Coordinates of C-alpha atoms and ligand atoms in Angstrom, one line a residue:
M1 CA 173.3 -120.1 -47.8
N2 CA 169.8 -118.9 -48.5
R3 CA 167.5 -121.7 -47.4
L4 CA 164.1 -122.2 -49.0
P5 CA 161.0 -122.2 -46.8
V6 CA 159.1 -125.4 -46.4
V7 CA 155.7 -125.9 -44.6
V8 CA 154.9 -129.4 -43.3
L9 CA 151.4 -130.7 -42.8
I10 CA 150.8 -133.6 -40.4
S11 CA 148.0 -135.5 -38.7
G12 CA 149.9 -138.2 -36.7
T13 CA 153.0 -138.9 -34.8
G14 CA 155.3 -136.9 -37.0
S15 CA 158.2 -139.3 -37.5
N16 CA 158.6 -138.0 -41.0
L17 CA 158.5 -134.4 -39.7
A18 CA 161.2 -135.3 -37.1
A19 CA 163.4 -136.6 -39.9
L20 CA 162.9 -133.4 -41.9
L21 CA 163.8 -131.3 -38.8
A22 CA 166.9 -133.4 -38.0
S23 CA 168.1 -132.9 -41.6
A24 CA 167.4 -129.2 -41.4
R25 CA 169.9 -129.0 -38.5
G26 CA 172.7 -129.8 -40.9
E27 CA 174.6 -126.8 -42.2
D28 CA 174.4 -128.0 -45.8
C29 CA 170.6 -128.3 -45.7
P30 CA 168.9 -126.3 -48.5
Y31 CA 165.6 -125.8 -46.7
D32 CA 164.1 -124.6 -43.5
V33 CA 160.9 -125.9 -42.0
V34 CA 159.1 -122.5 -41.3
A35 CA 155.8 -123.9 -40.0
V36 CA 154.0 -127.1 -39.1
I37 CA 150.2 -127.2 -39.7
A38 CA 147.9 -130.0 -38.5
D39 CA 144.3 -130.9 -39.1
R40 CA 144.0 -132.0 -35.4
D41 CA 145.9 -131.9 -32.2
A42 CA 148.5 -134.3 -33.6
A43 CA 151.2 -135.7 -31.3
G44 CA 153.8 -134.8 -34.0
L45 CA 153.3 -131.1 -33.3
E46 CA 155.6 -131.6 -30.3
H47 CA 158.6 -132.0 -32.6
A48 CA 157.9 -128.6 -34.0
R49 CA 157.3 -127.0 -30.6
A50 CA 160.6 -128.5 -29.4
A51 CA 162.4 -126.9 -32.3
A52 CA 160.6 -123.5 -31.7
I53 CA 158.9 -123.7 -35.1
P54 CA 155.4 -122.1 -35.3
T55 CA 152.5 -124.6 -35.3
Q56 CA 148.9 -124.2 -36.2
I57 CA 145.8 -126.5 -36.1
V58 CA 143.3 -126.0 -38.8
S59 CA 140.6 -128.6 -38.0
L60 CA 137.7 -129.5 -40.3
S61 CA 135.2 -129.4 -37.4
A62 CA 136.0 -125.8 -36.6
H63 CA 134.8 -124.8 -40.1
P64 CA 131.2 -124.8 -41.5
D65 CA 132.2 -127.0 -44.4
R66 CA 135.0 -128.6 -46.4
A67 CA 135.3 -125.6 -48.8
A68 CA 135.7 -123.2 -45.8
W69 CA 138.3 -125.6 -44.3
D70 CA 140.2 -125.7 -47.7
Q71 CA 140.3 -121.9 -47.8
A72 CA 141.5 -121.7 -44.2
L73 CA 144.2 -124.3 -44.7
T74 CA 145.4 -122.5 -47.9
A75 CA 145.5 -119.2 -46.1
A76 CA 147.4 -120.8 -43.2
V77 CA 150.0 -122.3 -45.5
A78 CA 150.3 -119.2 -47.8
A79 CA 151.0 -117.0 -44.8
Y80 CA 154.5 -118.6 -44.7
N81 CA 155.1 -118.2 -48.4
P82 CA 156.6 -121.7 -48.8
H83 CA 158.7 -122.8 -51.7
L84 CA 157.4 -126.4 -51.0
V85 CA 154.5 -127.9 -49.1
V86 CA 155.2 -131.3 -47.6
L87 CA 152.3 -133.6 -46.6
A88 CA 154.0 -135.9 -44.1
G89 CA 151.3 -138.2 -42.8
F90 CA 148.6 -135.6 -43.4
M91 CA 145.4 -137.7 -43.5
K92 CA 143.1 -135.4 -45.5
L93 CA 142.9 -134.8 -49.2
V94 CA 143.8 -131.2 -50.0
G95 CA 141.3 -129.3 -52.1
P96 CA 141.4 -127.0 -55.1
P97 CA 142.5 -123.8 -53.3
L98 CA 145.8 -125.3 -52.0
L99 CA 146.4 -127.0 -55.4
D100 CA 145.7 -123.7 -57.2
A101 CA 148.1 -121.8 -54.9
F102 CA 150.9 -124.3 -54.8
G103 CA 150.3 -126.7 -57.7
G104 CA 153.5 -128.7 -58.5
R105 CA 155.0 -127.7 -55.2
I106 CA 153.1 -130.0 -52.9
I107 CA 154.5 -133.4 -52.2
N108 CA 153.1 -136.4 -50.2
T109 CA 154.6 -139.5 -48.8
H110 CA 152.6 -142.7 -49.0
P111 CA 153.4 -146.1 -47.4
A112 CA 153.1 -148.3 -50.5
L113 CA 154.5 -148.6 -53.9
L114 CA 152.1 -146.5 -55.9
P115 CA 150.1 -147.0 -58.1
S116 CA 149.4 -150.0 -55.9
F117 CA 147.5 -149.5 -52.7
P118 CA 146.5 -145.8 -52.8
G119 CA 144.4 -144.4 -50.0
A120 CA 144.4 -144.3 -46.3
H121 CA 145.3 -147.9 -45.6
G122 CA 148.2 -148.6 -47.9
V123 CA 150.1 -150.8 -45.5
R124 CA 147.0 -152.9 -44.5
D125 CA 145.9 -153.2 -48.1
A126 CA 149.3 -154.5 -49.3
L127 CA 149.3 -157.1 -46.5
A128 CA 145.8 -158.2 -47.2
H129 CA 146.5 -158.6 -50.9
G130 CA 149.5 -160.9 -50.1
V131 CA 152.1 -159.0 -52.1
K132 CA 155.7 -160.0 -51.2
V133 CA 157.2 -156.5 -51.7
T134 CA 155.7 -153.1 -50.8
G135 CA 157.4 -149.9 -49.8
C136 CA 156.9 -146.2 -49.9
S137 CA 156.5 -143.5 -52.5
V138 CA 157.0 -139.8 -52.5
I139 CA 154.7 -138.1 -55.0
E140 CA 153.7 -134.8 -56.4
V141 CA 150.2 -134.1 -55.2
D142 CA 147.4 -133.6 -57.8
A143 CA 143.6 -133.6 -57.5
G144 CA 143.4 -137.4 -57.3
V145 CA 144.0 -139.8 -54.4
D146 CA 147.7 -140.7 -54.5
T147 CA 147.7 -140.3 -58.3
G148 CA 150.4 -137.7 -58.8
K149 CA 153.8 -138.0 -60.4
I150 CA 156.1 -140.4 -58.6
L151 CA 159.3 -138.7 -57.5
A152 CA 161.0 -141.5 -55.6
Q153 CA 160.3 -145.0 -54.2
T154 CA 161.9 -147.5 -51.9
A155 CA 160.9 -151.2 -51.7
V156 CA 160.4 -153.1 -48.5
E157 CA 160.1 -156.9 -48.4
I158 CA 157.0 -158.3 -46.6
L159 CA 157.8 -161.1 -44.1
D160 CA 155.5 -164.0 -43.3
E161 CA 155.2 -162.9 -39.7
D162 CA 154.5 -159.2 -40.5
T163 CA 151.5 -157.4 -38.9
E164 CA 150.4 -154.0 -40.1
E165 CA 152.4 -152.4 -37.3
T166 CA 155.7 -154.3 -37.9
L167 CA 155.5 -153.7 -41.6
H168 CA 154.6 -150.0 -41.2
E169 CA 157.5 -149.5 -38.8
R170 CA 160.0 -151.0 -41.4
I171 CA 158.4 -148.8 -44.1
K172 CA 158.7 -145.7 -42.0
A173 CA 162.4 -146.5 -41.5
V174 CA 163.0 -146.1 -45.2
E175 CA 160.3 -143.5 -45.8
Q176 CA 161.9 -140.9 -43.6
P177 CA 165.3 -140.8 -45.4
L178 CA 163.5 -141.0 -48.8
L179 CA 161.3 -138.0 -48.0
V180 CA 164.3 -136.0 -46.7
E181 CA 166.2 -136.8 -49.9
V182 CA 163.4 -135.6 -52.1
V183 CA 162.8 -132.4 -50.1
R184 CA 166.5 -131.6 -50.2
R185 CA 166.5 -132.3 -54.0
L186 CA 163.5 -130.0 -54.6
T187 CA 164.8 -127.2 -52.6
A188 CA 168.4 -127.4 -53.9
A189 CA 167.4 -127.2 -57.5
R190 CA 167.1 -123.5 -58.5
Ligands
GRF1 C1 153.5 -142.4 -42.8 O1 153.9 -143.8 -43.0 C2 152.8 -141.9 -44.0 O2 153.2 -142.3 -45.2 C3 151.4 -142.4 -43.7 O3 151.2 -142.3 -42.3 C4 152.5 -142.3 -41.7 C5 152.7 -141.1 -40.9 O4 153.7 -141.2 -40.0 N1 150.4 -141.7 -44.4 P1 154.3 -140.0 -39.1 O5 153.1 -139.2 -38.6 O6 155.2 -139.2 -40.0 O7 155.0 -140.7 -38.0

């Protein structure tokens, strides 16, 4: 089977990346993770190194300004000619160059039920608001902050004793299979 190339962008521990890599080991998988790019020396890069997948760090501080970083990030991604770009815990907003190059083919996973609680602290904000149900969303990335088309969601109940950490762990447990399902769906449809 001809697998479609996927580039994954991360900033953190890479549990979502690990789930994508585990799924890609299946014979029936319609995609290959061809590169993992981070904006910092993210712990999650280890998952890619262990799988002998090329990694690259494109950090904002190594560039004169945001526009130069946007261009460098876009060039790094484009070098792999991906069918799909997956932001899996990538903690930076992507700029116009990446959107122009891959518009409609960039997806993001967010740890809340959008349009509620967008931004960098989706778990903390849901907890602080006192909602009883939150979850995760996989969306198409557009120029806004977590405003793109919602592709899939899973709900997670909030328990009275939850902390940001315990809640985020339960969200991650459902976020990983949801992201895998969406990436498989988007790379299987031709
Ligand atoms: C995920 O919950 C993602 O939605 C959020 O940060 C977390 C990243 O986790 N933005 P990991 O790096 O994939 O483990």
